[in-house]
Amino acid sequence: MATTHGTRRPRTVRETRSIRGTRTGRIRGTRGRGIALHAVLVLGLLLSAFPFYWAVIMSTHTSSEIFSFPPKLLPGSHFPENVRHLFAAVDFFGSMLNSLLVAGSVTVLVLFFDSLAAFVFAKFAFPGRRPLFALLMLIFMVPAQLAAIPQFVIMAKLGWIGSMTSLVVPASANAFGIFWMRQYMRGAIPDELLDASRIDGAHFLRQYWHVALPVVRPGLAFLGIFTFMSQWNDYAWPLIALTNPDNVTLQVALSQLNGTHGTTDYGMVMTGALLALVPLLTVFAIGARQIIGDLAKGAIR
């Protein structure tokens, strides 16, 4: 059928049904992919959460019940007993306080020194910047275990062996934090913002504190979580450096729960490991809220 200029030929019933069928098929396909994606995410969540759930179950049973067959998948009634045995075996709260002091101090120092160095690398041109950053990357690739012996010698000459200073000072800055914050600042801080602050008379520290840090708070939150968790879970260096039993961290204290000749009380061990997770979960919740809140503010802006 011929059509006039500027008018459309009306669709037939078959064409209309074909278009509706195509749209319906696309909607069903999109829903099917969404359902499959959510199913995969739920499965991944269950697999990730199962070790934590199993730790909770083990902390409520005795060692004989833990190794029974079939395994017990429901909580038991021995959690208070395991807690009493744990507090009698080690100074749990004292070692936890030591870990909090070390991890908290290291986190604050790392956030300051690493962000300050990253700000210089990201936004300022100075002679030798590229060679220094290349040296930083080389340090980043060196395993930490290789530095244990020279680090111990230095701490011994300074007289810090046995004190928590030997844990805090060497970890107060690291290559990963500088690299992470440099990459974050390069994309998050516009050069025009720094130019405007210079015109207003802001000096270097004022630019860093009032211009750079408010913009990169999500990056700082991630670095803070990562640093705190790393220091909290560190075992090798505190075991080497802390020769004073009164200054041991929580991970070293929990390692003393492993008995000899197969006499380990695994219910008590898992209770200690479970209680040691509480500060980590608290810090993660605070840091994650900071990250999400700042990202939401940036999206609104």
Coordinates of C-alpha atoms in Angstrom, one line a residue:
M1 CA 0.0 0.0 0.0
A2 CA 1.4 3.4 -1.0
T3 CA 2.0 6.0 1.7
T4 CA 2.0 9.8 1.4
H5 CA 5.1 11.9 2.2
G6 CA 5.5 12.5 5.9
T7 CA 3.1 9.8 7.1
R8 CA 3.8 6.3 8.3
R9 CA 2.2 3.2 7.2
P10 CA 0.1 1.7 10.0
R11 CA 1.5 -1.5 11.5
T12 CA -0.3 -4.7 10.8
V13 CA -1.5 -7.0 13.6
R14 CA 1.4 -9.4 12.8
E15 CA 4.0 -6.7 13.0
T16 CA 2.6 -5.4 16.3
R17 CA 2.6 -8.9 17.8
S18 CA 6.2 -9.4 16.6
I19 CA 7.4 -6.2 18.2
R20 CA 5.6 -7.0 21.5
G21 CA 7.1 -10.5 21.4
T22 CA 10.6 -9.1 20.9
R23 CA 10.2 -6.7 23.8
T24 CA 8.8 -9.4 26.0
G25 CA 11.7 -11.7 25.1
R26 CA 14.2 -8.9 25.9
I27 CA 12.6 -8.3 29.3
R28 CA 12.6 -12.0 30.1
G29 CA 16.2 -12.3 29.0
T30 CA 17.2 -9.4 31.2
R31 CA 15.3 -10.8 34.2
G32 CA 16.8 -14.2 33.6
R33 CA 20.4 -12.8 33.6
G34 CA 19.5 -10.8 36.8
I35 CA 18.2 -13.9 38.6
A36 CA 21.3 -15.9 37.5
L37 CA 23.6 -13.1 38.7
H38 CA 21.9 -12.8 42.1
A39 CA 22.0 -16.6 42.5
V40 CA 25.8 -16.5 41.9
L41 CA 26.2 -13.7 44.3
V42 CA 24.2 -15.5 47.0
L43 CA 26.2 -18.6 46.5
G44 CA 29.5 -16.7 46.8
L45 CA 28.2 -15.0 50.0
L46 CA 27.3 -18.4 51.5
L47 CA 30.7 -19.8 50.6
S48 CA 32.5 -16.8 52.1
A49 CA 30.4 -16.7 55.3
F50 CA 30.7 -20.5 56.0
P51 CA 34.2 -20.3 57.6
F52 CA 32.9 -17.7 60.0
Y53 CA 29.8 -19.7 60.7
W54 CA 31.9 -22.8 61.3
A55 CA 34.2 -20.9 63.7
V56 CA 31.1 -19.9 65.7
I57 CA 30.0 -23.6 65.8
M58 CA 33.4 -24.8 66.9
S59 CA 33.6 -22.3 69.6
T60 CA 30.5 -23.7 71.2
H61 CA 31.7 -27.3 71.3
T62 CA 34.4 -29.3 73.0
S63 CA 37.3 -30.9 71.0
S64 CA 35.7 -34.3 71.1
E65 CA 32.5 -32.9 69.7
I66 CA 34.3 -31.0 67.0
F67 CA 35.9 -34.2 65.6
S68 CA 32.7 -36.3 65.9
F69 CA 31.1 -37.8 62.9
P70 CA 28.7 -36.7 61.5
P71 CA 29.9 -33.1 62.2
K72 CA 27.7 -30.9 64.4
L73 CA 26.3 -28.0 62.4
L74 CA 24.3 -26.4 65.2
P75 CA 25.6 -24.4 68.1
G76 CA 26.4 -26.3 71.3
S77 CA 26.4 -25.3 75.0
H78 CA 30.1 -25.1 75.8
F79 CA 30.8 -21.5 74.8
P80 CA 30.9 -20.1 78.4
E81 CA 33.1 -22.9 79.5
N82 CA 35.5 -22.3 76.5
V83 CA 35.6 -18.6 77.4
R84 CA 36.6 -19.4 81.0
H85 CA 39.3 -21.7 79.9
L86 CA 40.6 -19.1 77.5
F87 CA 40.8 -16.3 80.1
A88 CA 42.5 -18.7 82.5
A89 CA 45.1 -19.8 79.9
V90 CA 46.3 -16.4 78.6
D91 CA 46.0 -12.7 79.5
F92 CA 43.4 -12.2 76.7
F93 CA 42.4 -8.6 77.5
G94 CA 46.0 -7.5 78.2
S95 CA 47.3 -8.8 74.9
M96 CA 44.2 -7.4 73.1
L97 CA 45.1 -4.0 74.6
N98 CA 48.6 -4.3 73.3
S99 CA 47.3 -5.2 69.8
L100 CA 44.9 -2.2 69.9
L101 CA 47.8 0.2 70.9
V102 CA 50.1 -1.2 68.2
A103 CA 47.5 -1.4 65.4
G104 CA 45.9 2.0 66.2
S105 CA 49.2 3.8 66.4
V106 CA 50.5 2.3 63.2
T107 CA 47.3 3.1 61.4
V108 CA 47.4 6.8 62.4
L109 CA 51.0 7.2 61.5
V110 CA 50.6 5.4 58.1
L111 CA 47.6 7.5 57.2
F112 CA 49.6 10.7 57.9
F113 CA 53.0 9.9 56.5
D114 CA 51.8 7.9 53.4
S115 CA 49.2 10.4 52.4
L116 CA 51.7 13.3 52.9
A117 CA 54.3 11.5 50.7
A118 CA 51.6 10.5 48.1
F119 CA 50.4 14.1 47.9
V120 CA 53.9 15.3 47.0
F121 CA 54.4 12.5 44.4
A122 CA 51.0 13.1 42.9
K123 CA 50.7 16.8 42.6
F124 CA 54.2 18.4 42.8
A125 CA 57.1 18.2 40.3
F126 CA 60.5 18.1 41.8
P127 CA 63.9 16.9 40.7
G128 CA 64.3 13.1 41.0
R129 CA 60.6 12.4 41.4
R130 CA 60.6 9.5 38.9
P131 CA 63.7 7.8 40.2
L132 CA 62.4 8.1 43.8
F133 CA 59.1 6.6 42.8
A134 CA 60.8 3.8 40.9
L135 CA 62.8 3.1 44.1
L136 CA 59.6 3.0 46.0
M137 CA 58.1 0.4 43.6
L138 CA 61.3 -1.7 44.1
I139 CA 60.8 -1.6 47.8
F140 CA 57.2 -2.5 47.4
M141 CA 58.1 -5.7 45.5
V142 CA 60.6 -6.8 48.2
P143 CA 59.2 -9.5 50.5
A144 CA 58.9 -8.3 54.1
Q145 CA 60.6 -11.5 55.4
L146 CA 63.9 -10.4 53.8
A147 CA 64.0 -7.3 56.0
A148 CA 63.4 -9.2 59.3
I149 CA 67.1 -9.8 60.1
P150 CA 68.4 -6.2 59.4
Q151 CA 65.3 -4.8 61.0
F152 CA 66.0 -6.8 64.2
V153 CA 69.6 -5.7 64.2
I154 CA 68.6 -2.0 64.0
M155 CA 66.0 -2.4 66.7
A156 CA 68.5 -4.2 69.0
K157 CA 71.1 -1.4 68.5
L158 CA 68.4 1.2 69.4
G159 CA 67.4 -0.8 72.5
W160 CA 63.8 -1.3 71.4
I161 CA 63.7 -5.1 71.4
G162 CA 61.0 -6.3 73.8
S163 CA 59.0 -3.0 73.6
M164 CA 56.1 -2.2 71.4
T165 CA 58.1 0.7 69.9
S166 CA 59.9 -2.0 67.8
L167 CA 56.5 -2.8 66.2
V168 CA 55.2 0.8 65.7
V169 CA 58.2 2.7 64.3
P170 CA 59.2 0.3 61.5
A171 CA 55.6 0.1 60.2
S172 CA 54.8 3.8 60.4
A173 CA 55.1 4.2 56.6
N174 CA 55.0 1.7 53.8
A175 CA 55.4 1.6 50.1
F176 CA 51.9 0.2 49.4
G177 CA 50.2 3.1 51.2
I178 CA 52.2 5.7 49.3
F179 CA 51.5 4.0 46.0
W180 CA 47.8 3.6 46.7
M181 CA 47.2 7.2 47.9
R182 CA 49.3 8.6 45.0
Q183 CA 47.1 6.8 42.4
Y184 CA 44.0 7.9 44.2
M185 CA 45.1 11.5 44.5
R186 CA 46.1 11.8 40.9
G187 CA 42.5 11.2 39.8
A188 CA 40.6 12.7 42.8
I189 CA 42.3 16.1 43.3
P190 CA 41.9 18.5 40.3
D191 CA 44.9 20.7 39.6
E192 CA 42.6 23.7 39.3
L193 CA 41.6 23.2 42.9
L194 CA 45.2 23.4 44.1
D195 CA 45.8 26.4 41.8
A196 CA 42.9 28.2 43.4
S197 CA 44.1 27.5 46.9
R198 CA 47.5 28.9 46.0
I199 CA 45.9 32.1 44.7
D200 CA 44.1 32.3 48.0
G201 CA 47.5 32.1 49.8
A202 CA 47.4 28.6 51.0
H203 CA 50.8 27.1 51.8
F204 CA 51.8 23.4 51.3
L205 CA 50.5 22.1 54.6
R206 CA 47.3 24.0 54.3
Q207 CA 46.7 22.6 50.8
Y208 CA 47.4 19.1 52.2
W209 CA 45.1 19.4 55.3
H210 CA 42.2 21.5 54.0
V211 CA 42.2 20.7 50.3
A212 CA 43.6 17.3 49.7
L213 CA 42.5 15.2 52.7
P214 CA 38.7 16.1 52.5
V215 CA 38.7 14.9 48.9
V216 CA 40.5 11.6 49.5
R217 CA 38.7 10.4 52.6
P218 CA 37.4 7.2 50.9
G219 CA 41.0 6.3 50.0
L220 CA 42.1 7.0 53.5
A221 CA 39.3 4.9 54.9
F222 CA 40.4 1.9 52.8
L223 CA 44.0 2.4 53.7
G224 CA 43.1 2.6 57.4
I225 CA 41.1 -0.6 57.3
F226 CA 43.8 -2.4 55.4
T227 CA 46.6 -1.2 57.7
F228 CA 44.7 -2.0 60.9
M229 CA 43.8 -5.5 59.8
S230 CA 47.4 -6.1 58.7
Q231 CA 48.9 -5.0 62.0
W232 CA 46.2 -6.8 64.0
N233 CA 46.8 -10.1 62.3
D234 CA 50.6 -9.8 62.2
Y235 CA 52.3 -12.7 63.9
A236 CA 55.9 -13.2 62.7
W237 CA 57.5 -9.9 63.6
P238 CA 55.8 -9.5 67.0
L239 CA 56.9 -13.1 67.8
I240 CA 60.5 -12.1 67.0
A241 CA 60.7 -8.6 68.5
L242 CA 58.5 -8.9 71.7
T243 CA 60.8 -10.8 74.1
N244 CA 58.9 -9.3 77.1
P245 CA 55.9 -11.6 77.9
D246 CA 54.0 -8.6 79.2
N247 CA 54.0 -6.9 75.8
V248 CA 52.9 -9.7 73.6
T249 CA 50.1 -9.0 71.1
L250 CA 46.9 -11.0 70.8
Q251 CA 48.0 -13.2 67.9
V252 CA 51.2 -14.3 69.8
A253 CA 49.1 -14.9 72.9
L254 CA 46.6 -17.0 71.0
S255 CA 49.5 -19.1 69.5
Q256 CA 50.3 -20.2 73.1
L257 CA 47.0 -22.0 73.2
N258 CA 48.3 -24.8 70.9
G259 CA 49.3 -27.6 73.1
T260 CA 51.8 -30.4 72.5
H261 CA 51.3 -34.1 71.9
G262 CA 47.8 -33.6 70.6
T263 CA 46.4 -32.0 73.7
T264 CA 45.1 -28.8 72.0
D265 CA 41.7 -27.7 73.1
Y266 CA 40.3 -26.6 69.8
G267 CA 37.1 -25.3 71.2
M268 CA 39.1 -22.9 73.4
V269 CA 41.3 -21.9 70.4
M270 CA 38.4 -21.2 68.2
T271 CA 36.8 -19.1 71.0
G272 CA 39.9 -17.0 71.2
A273 CA 40.0 -16.6 67.4
L274 CA 36.3 -15.6 67.4
L275 CA 36.7 -13.0 70.1
A276 CA 39.7 -11.6 68.3
L277 CA 37.5 -10.8 65.3
V278 CA 35.4 -8.3 67.2
P279 CA 37.7 -5.3 66.9
L280 CA 38.3 -6.1 63.2
L281 CA 34.6 -6.2 62.5
T282 CA 34.1 -2.9 64.4
V283 CA 36.9 -1.1 62.5
F284 CA 35.6 -2.5 59.2
A285 CA 32.0 -1.3 59.9
I286 CA 33.2 2.2 60.7
G287 CA 35.5 2.4 57.7
A288 CA 33.0 0.9 55.3
R289 CA 30.4 3.5 56.4
Q290 CA 32.9 6.3 55.9
I291 CA 33.7 5.0 52.3
I292 CA 30.0 4.6 51.3
G293 CA 29.0 8.0 52.8
D294 CA 31.8 9.9 51.1
L295 CA 31.1 8.1 47.8
A296 CA 27.4 9.0 48.1
K297 CA 28.3 12.7 48.8
G298 CA 30.6 12.7 45.7
A299 CA 27.8 11.3 43.5
I300 CA 25.3 14.0 44.7
R301 CA 27.8 16.7 43.9

